[in-house]
């Protein structure tokens, strides 16, 4: 039987310390007493431990960032965090515009294959199967923002969207809304769309309320504000006694389109229809009315994505595969108590 390669956990066990302490010594990422350092270094030598590949010096390191729909202000805010953290490590960045086009995806893969990288960050686009196949061959860290998969050396960072949507729905229920609609992302966006709807349905079910299929209107792939406008118009076509009195949009850009549709129909937000977005992009506080929305700590997400990719590329074996950040509901003026006299 072939001997297995010693791991960080083996070093920690041999030195009688935690894996975190062993990692601090091996990667020189924190203070450790002289006695512990000697013990851990002795364990490394004794069992023949070698960290995973560190073939790319930090001074030559490059991260590829695959981003979808850069027109959405959410992404520049994440990229700002990515740039800040990458600069602190001296890491170079290559930015790719990721779409749902198979041709676009193949072009990106072709360009990735030609480069020496020490990590890839994906945000805003559905990770495509060929990307995982390539990663398995390239043996470099892959960090997904707001996509969660269970694969070796694939790391996810974002917010618990299902619970965040559940809390937003509970807030609307506390305002006496019982007909709560959703402008959803297309099914091709996978879990990033499904988790939102699950959160809404869960909160309504827990409150003894039904979520009717006609209260969910789906935007087309690639659309944002324009998709929100058309999707909201679909909801507004329902009879006034049956349409939602509150709507949670897929994101803030979709919410802005919905807001325009509501105003264009002669209705008011929040007097006739309450509206909630997701992301808290910088313009959300300046819409009319200011948008109530679920916050995503965009800058911090970007910084952590780089930190995770860098640490993984340097052989850290004690990294969490999934990192979830807080996502508070930012209450502004676009959601109000149910108005039985609404138009």
Coordinates of C-alpha atoms in Angstrom, one line a residue:
X1 CA 0.0 0.0 0.0
X2 CA 1.3 3.4 -1.0
X3 CA 2.2 5.6 1.9
X4 CA 0.1 8.8 2.3
X5 CA 1.7 12.2 2.3
X6 CA 2.1 13.7 5.8
X7 CA -0.4 16.5 6.4
X8 CA -0.5 19.6 8.6
X9 CA -2.7 17.6 11.0
X10 CA 0.0 15.0 11.3
X11 CA 2.5 17.7 12.2
X12 CA 0.2 19.1 14.8
X13 CA -0.4 15.6 16.3
X14 CA 3.3 14.8 16.4
X15 CA 4.1 18.2 18.1
X16 CA 1.1 18.0 20.4
X17 CA -0.3 21.4 19.3
X18 CA -3.3 22.6 17.4
X19 CA -3.3 22.7 13.6
X20 CA -3.7 26.5 13.8
X21 CA -0.5 26.7 15.9
X22 CA 1.4 24.4 13.5
X23 CA 0.2 26.4 10.6
X24 CA 1.5 29.7 12.2
X25 CA 5.0 28.3 12.4
X26 CA 5.1 26.6 9.0
X27 CA 3.7 29.7 7.2
X28 CA 5.2 32.2 9.6
X29 CA 1.8 34.0 10.0
X30 CA 1.7 34.7 13.7
X31 CA 3.7 34.8 17.0
X32 CA 4.6 31.4 18.6
X33 CA 7.0 30.8 21.6
X34 CA 10.5 29.7 20.8
X35 CA 9.9 26.3 22.5
X36 CA 6.8 25.6 20.4
X37 CA 8.5 26.7 17.2
X38 CA 11.4 24.3 17.8
X39 CA 9.0 21.5 18.7
X40 CA 6.9 22.0 15.5
X41 CA 10.0 22.4 13.3
X42 CA 11.3 19.1 14.8
X43 CA 8.0 17.4 14.0
X44 CA 8.2 18.7 10.4
X45 CA 11.7 17.2 10.0
X46 CA 10.8 14.0 11.8
X47 CA 7.7 13.0 9.7
X48 CA 9.0 14.6 6.4
X49 CA 6.1 17.1 6.0
X50 CA 6.2 19.4 3.0
X51 CA 3.6 22.1 2.5
X52 CA 1.6 22.0 -0.7
X53 CA 3.0 23.7 -3.8
X54 CA 4.5 27.1 -3.4
X55 CA 5.9 27.1 -6.9
X56 CA 4.9 30.8 -7.6
X57 CA 6.8 33.4 -5.5
X58 CA 4.6 36.1 -4.2
X59 CA 6.5 38.7 -6.2
X60 CA 5.4 36.8 -9.4
X61 CA 2.0 35.7 -8.3
X62 CA -1.1 36.5 -10.4
X63 CA -4.8 36.0 -9.7
X64 CA -7.4 35.7 -12.4
X65 CA -10.7 37.3 -11.6
X66 CA -13.8 36.1 -13.6
X67 CA -16.6 38.6 -13.1
X68 CA -20.0 38.7 -14.6
X69 CA -22.1 41.8 -15.5
X70 CA -19.6 44.5 -14.6
X71 CA -22.2 47.2 -15.3
X72 CA -23.7 46.3 -11.9
X73 CA -22.1 48.6 -9.2
X74 CA -21.9 45.6 -6.9
X75 CA -18.9 44.2 -8.8
X76 CA -16.7 47.3 -8.8
X77 CA -17.1 47.5 -5.0
X78 CA -16.0 43.9 -4.7
X79 CA -13.1 44.5 -7.1
X80 CA -12.0 47.4 -5.1
X81 CA -11.5 45.0 -2.1
X82 CA -9.7 42.5 -4.4
X83 CA -7.3 45.2 -5.7
X84 CA -6.5 46.5 -2.3
X85 CA -5.7 43.1 -0.8
X86 CA -3.8 41.9 -3.9
X87 CA -1.7 45.1 -3.8
X88 CA -0.8 44.4 -0.2
X89 CA 0.6 41.0 -1.2
X90 CA 2.2 42.3 -4.4
X91 CA -0.1 40.1 -6.4
X92 CA -1.0 40.9 -10.0
X93 CA -4.6 40.7 -11.3
X94 CA -6.1 39.7 -14.6
X95 CA -9.8 40.5 -15.1
X96 CA -12.1 38.5 -17.4
X97 CA -15.7 39.3 -18.3
X98 CA -17.6 36.0 -17.6
X99 CA -20.9 35.5 -19.5
X100 CA -23.3 32.5 -20.0
X101 CA -22.0 32.1 -23.6
X102 CA -20.2 28.8 -24.1
X103 CA -17.9 30.6 -26.5
X104 CA -17.0 33.2 -23.9
X105 CA -16.3 30.4 -21.3
X106 CA -14.1 28.5 -23.7
X107 CA -12.1 31.6 -24.6
X108 CA -11.5 32.3 -20.9
X109 CA -10.4 28.7 -20.3
X110 CA -8.0 28.9 -23.3
X111 CA -6.5 32.1 -21.9
X112 CA -6.2 30.7 -18.4
X113 CA -4.4 27.6 -19.7
X114 CA -1.7 29.9 -21.2
X115 CA -0.9 31.6 -18.0
X116 CA 0.9 30.7 -14.8
X117 CA -1.6 31.5 -12.0
X118 CA -1.8 30.9 -8.3
X119 CA -5.5 31.3 -8.0
X120 CA -8.8 32.1 -9.6
X121 CA -11.7 34.1 -8.2
X122 CA -15.2 33.8 -9.7
X123 CA -18.0 36.2 -9.0
X124 CA -21.3 37.1 -10.6
X125 CA -21.4 34.3 -13.1
X126 CA -22.4 30.7 -12.7
X127 CA -19.2 28.6 -12.4
X128 CA -19.3 26.3 -15.5
X129 CA -18.3 22.6 -15.3
X130 CA -15.2 22.9 -17.5
X131 CA -13.8 25.4 -15.0
X132 CA -13.8 22.8 -12.3
X133 CA -12.2 20.3 -14.7
X134 CA -9.5 22.7 -15.5
X135 CA -8.9 23.6 -11.9
X136 CA -8.4 19.9 -11.0
X137 CA -5.7 19.7 -13.7
X138 CA -4.1 23.0 -12.9
X139 CA -4.1 22.3 -9.1
X140 CA -4.6 25.9 -8.1
X141 CA -7.1 27.4 -5.6
X142 CA -10.5 28.4 -6.9
X143 CA -12.5 31.0 -4.8
X144 CA -16.2 31.4 -5.5
X145 CA -18.1 34.5 -4.3
X146 CA -21.7 33.7 -3.3
X147 CA -21.5 30.2 -5.0
X148 CA -21.1 27.2 -2.7
X149 CA -19.8 23.8 -3.8
X150 CA -18.2 20.9 -2.0
X151 CA -15.0 20.2 -3.9
X152 CA -11.4 20.0 -2.8
X153 CA -9.4 23.2 -3.0
X154 CA -12.5 25.1 -3.9
X155 CA -13.3 27.9 -1.4
X156 CA -16.6 29.8 -1.1
X157 CA -17.2 33.2 0.5
X158 CA -20.4 35.2 0.7
X159 CA -23.5 35.6 2.8
X160 CA -26.1 33.0 3.8
X161 CA -28.6 34.3 1.2
X162 CA -31.5 32.0 2.2
X163 CA -31.4 33.2 5.8
X164 CA -31.0 36.8 4.7
X165 CA -34.1 36.6 2.5
X166 CA -36.0 34.8 5.3
X167 CA -35.2 37.7 7.6
X168 CA -36.3 40.3 5.0
X169 CA -39.5 38.5 4.5
X170 CA -40.1 38.3 8.2
X171 CA -39.7 42.1 8.3
X172 CA -42.4 42.5 5.7
X173 CA -44.7 40.1 7.5
X174 CA -44.1 42.2 10.7
X175 CA -45.5 45.1 8.6
X176 CA -48.6 43.1 8.0
X177 CA -47.9 42.1 4.4
X178 CA -49.3 38.7 3.5
X179 CA -49.0 38.8 -0.3
X180 CA -45.2 39.0 -0.8
X181 CA -43.8 38.7 -4.3
X182 CA -40.3 38.0 -5.6
X183 CA -38.5 39.1 -8.8
X184 CA -36.2 36.1 -9.2
X185 CA -33.1 35.4 -11.2
X186 CA -33.3 32.8 -14.0
X187 CA -32.9 29.1 -13.3
X188 CA -29.6 29.1 -15.2
X189 CA -28.2 31.0 -12.2
X190 CA -28.6 27.9 -10.1
X191 CA -28.3 28.1 -6.3
X192 CA -27.7 31.9 -6.4
X193 CA -31.4 32.2 -7.5
X194 CA -32.9 29.2 -5.7
X195 CA -31.6 30.2 -2.3
X196 CA -33.4 33.5 -2.5
X197 CA -36.7 32.0 -3.2
X198 CA -36.3 29.3 -0.6
X199 CA -35.8 32.0 2.1
X200 CA -39.0 33.8 1.1
X201 CA -41.0 30.6 1.0
X202 CA -39.6 29.4 4.3
X203 CA -40.5 32.7 6.1
X204 CA -44.0 32.7 4.7
X205 CA -44.6 29.0 5.5
X206 CA -43.4 29.6 9.1
X207 CA -46.0 32.4 9.4
X208 CA -48.7 30.2 8.0
X209 CA -48.8 32.1 4.7
X210 CA -48.8 30.7 1.1
X211 CA -46.4 31.8 -1.6
X212 CA -48.3 31.6 -4.9
X213 CA -46.4 30.8 -8.1
X214 CA -47.8 33.8 -9.9
X215 CA -46.1 36.1 -7.3
X216 CA -42.7 35.1 -8.6
X217 CA -41.6 36.9 -11.8
X218 CA -38.3 35.9 -13.4
X219 CA -35.8 38.2 -15.1
X220 CA -34.1 37.1 -18.3
X221 CA -30.4 36.1 -18.2
X222 CA -28.1 39.1 -18.5
X223 CA -30.7 41.7 -17.5
X224 CA -30.7 43.9 -14.5
X225 CA -32.8 47.1 -14.2
X226 CA -34.5 46.4 -17.5
X227 CA -35.3 42.9 -16.4
X228 CA -36.7 44.2 -13.1
X229 CA -38.9 46.7 -15.0
X230 CA -40.5 44.0 -17.2
X231 CA -40.7 41.4 -14.3
X232 CA -42.5 44.0 -12.1
X233 CA -44.9 44.8 -14.9
X234 CA -45.9 41.1 -15.0
X235 CA -46.8 41.3 -11.3
X236 CA -48.7 44.6 -11.8
X237 CA -50.9 42.8 -14.4
X238 CA -52.4 40.7 -11.7
X239 CA -55.8 42.0 -10.3
X240 CA -55.2 44.5 -7.5
X241 CA -56.8 42.2 -5.0
X242 CA -54.4 39.4 -5.9
X243 CA -51.1 41.0 -6.7
X244 CA -48.3 41.3 -4.1
X245 CA -48.4 44.3 -1.7
X246 CA -44.6 43.9 -1.1
X247 CA -41.9 42.6 -3.4
X248 CA -38.3 41.4 -2.8
X249 CA -36.1 41.8 -5.8
X250 CA -33.1 39.6 -6.8
X251 CA -30.7 42.5 -6.3
X252 CA -30.7 46.3 -6.1
X253 CA -30.4 46.9 -9.8
X254 CA -33.4 44.7 -10.4
X255 CA -35.2 46.6 -7.6
X256 CA -34.5 49.9 -9.4
X257 CA -36.2 48.6 -12.5
X258 CA -39.1 47.5 -10.4
X259 CA -39.3 50.9 -8.8
X260 CA -39.5 52.5 -12.2
X261 CA -42.3 50.2 -13.3
X262 CA -44.3 50.9 -10.2
X263 CA -44.0 54.6 -10.6
X264 CA -44.8 54.4 -14.3
X265 CA -48.0 52.5 -13.5
X266 CA -49.2 55.4 -11.3
X267 CA -48.6 53.5 -8.0
X268 CA -46.3 54.6 -5.2
X269 CA -43.5 53.0 -3.2
X270 CA -44.0 52.3 -0.3
X271 CA -47.6 53.6 0.0
X272 CA -49.0 51.1 -2.5
X273 CA -46.2 48.5 -2.8
X274 CA -43.3 47.9 -0.5
X275 CA -39.9 47.0 -2.2
X276 CA -36.7 45.5 -0.9
X277 CA -33.5 44.9 -2.7
X278 CA -30.3 42.9 -2.2
X279 CA -26.6 44.1 -2.1
X280 CA -26.8 47.7 -0.7
X281 CA -24.9 49.2 -3.6
X282 CA -23.8 52.8 -3.1
X283 CA -26.8 54.3 -5.0
X284 CA -29.4 52.4 -3.0
X285 CA -29.4 55.1 -0.3
X286 CA -30.1 57.8 -3.0
X287 CA -33.0 56.3 -4.9
X288 CA -36.5 57.8 -4.4
X289 CA -37.4 56.6 -2.0
X290 CA -34.2 55.3 -0.5
X291 CA -34.1 51.5 -0.9
X292 CA -34.4 49.1 2.0
X293 CA -32.0 46.3 1.1
X294 CA -30.0 43.3 2.4
X295 CA -26.4 44.4 2.8
X296 CA -23.5 42.5 1.3
X297 CA -20.1 43.5 2.7
X298 CA -18.7 43.8 -0.8
X299 CA -15.3 45.4 -0.1
X300 CA -14.6 42.9 2.7
X301 CA -15.7 40.0 0.5
X302 CA -13.2 41.1 -2.1
X303 CA -10.4 41.3 0.4
X304 CA -11.1 38.0 1.9
X305 CA -11.3 36.3 -1.5
X306 CA -7.7 37.3 -2.2
X307 CA -6.5 36.4 1.3
X308 CA -8.0 32.9 0.9
X309 CA -6.6 32.4 -2.6
X310 CA -3.2 33.6 -1.5
X311 CA -3.0 31.5 1.7
X312 CA -4.3 28.4 -0.2
X313 CA -1.6 28.9 -2.9
X314 CA 1.0 29.0 -0.2
X315 CA 0.0 25.6 1.1
X316 CA -2.3 26.5 4.0
X317 CA -4.2 23.4 4.8
X318 CA -6.4 24.6 7.7
X319 CA -8.5 27.0 5.6
X320 CA -12.3 26.8 5.9
X321 CA -14.0 25.8 2.6
X322 CA -16.9 28.1 3.3
X323 CA -16.9 31.5 4.8
X324 CA -20.2 33.3 5.6
X325 CA -20.3 37.0 6.5
X326 CA -23.1 39.0 8.3
X327 CA -25.8 40.4 6.0
X328 CA -28.0 42.9 8.0
X329 CA -31.2 44.3 6.6
X330 CA -30.6 48.0 5.9
X331 CA -34.0 49.6 6.7
X332 CA -34.7 52.8 4.7
X333 CA -37.9 54.1 3.2
X334 CA -39.1 51.7 0.5
X335 CA -40.9 49.4 2.8
X336 CA -43.9 50.4 5.0
X337 CA -46.8 48.8 6.8
X338 CA -49.5 47.2 4.6
X339 CA -52.0 49.8 3.5
X340 CA -55.5 48.4 3.1
X341 CA -56.5 51.5 1.1
X342 CA -53.7 51.1 -1.4
X343 CA -54.6 51.5 -5.1

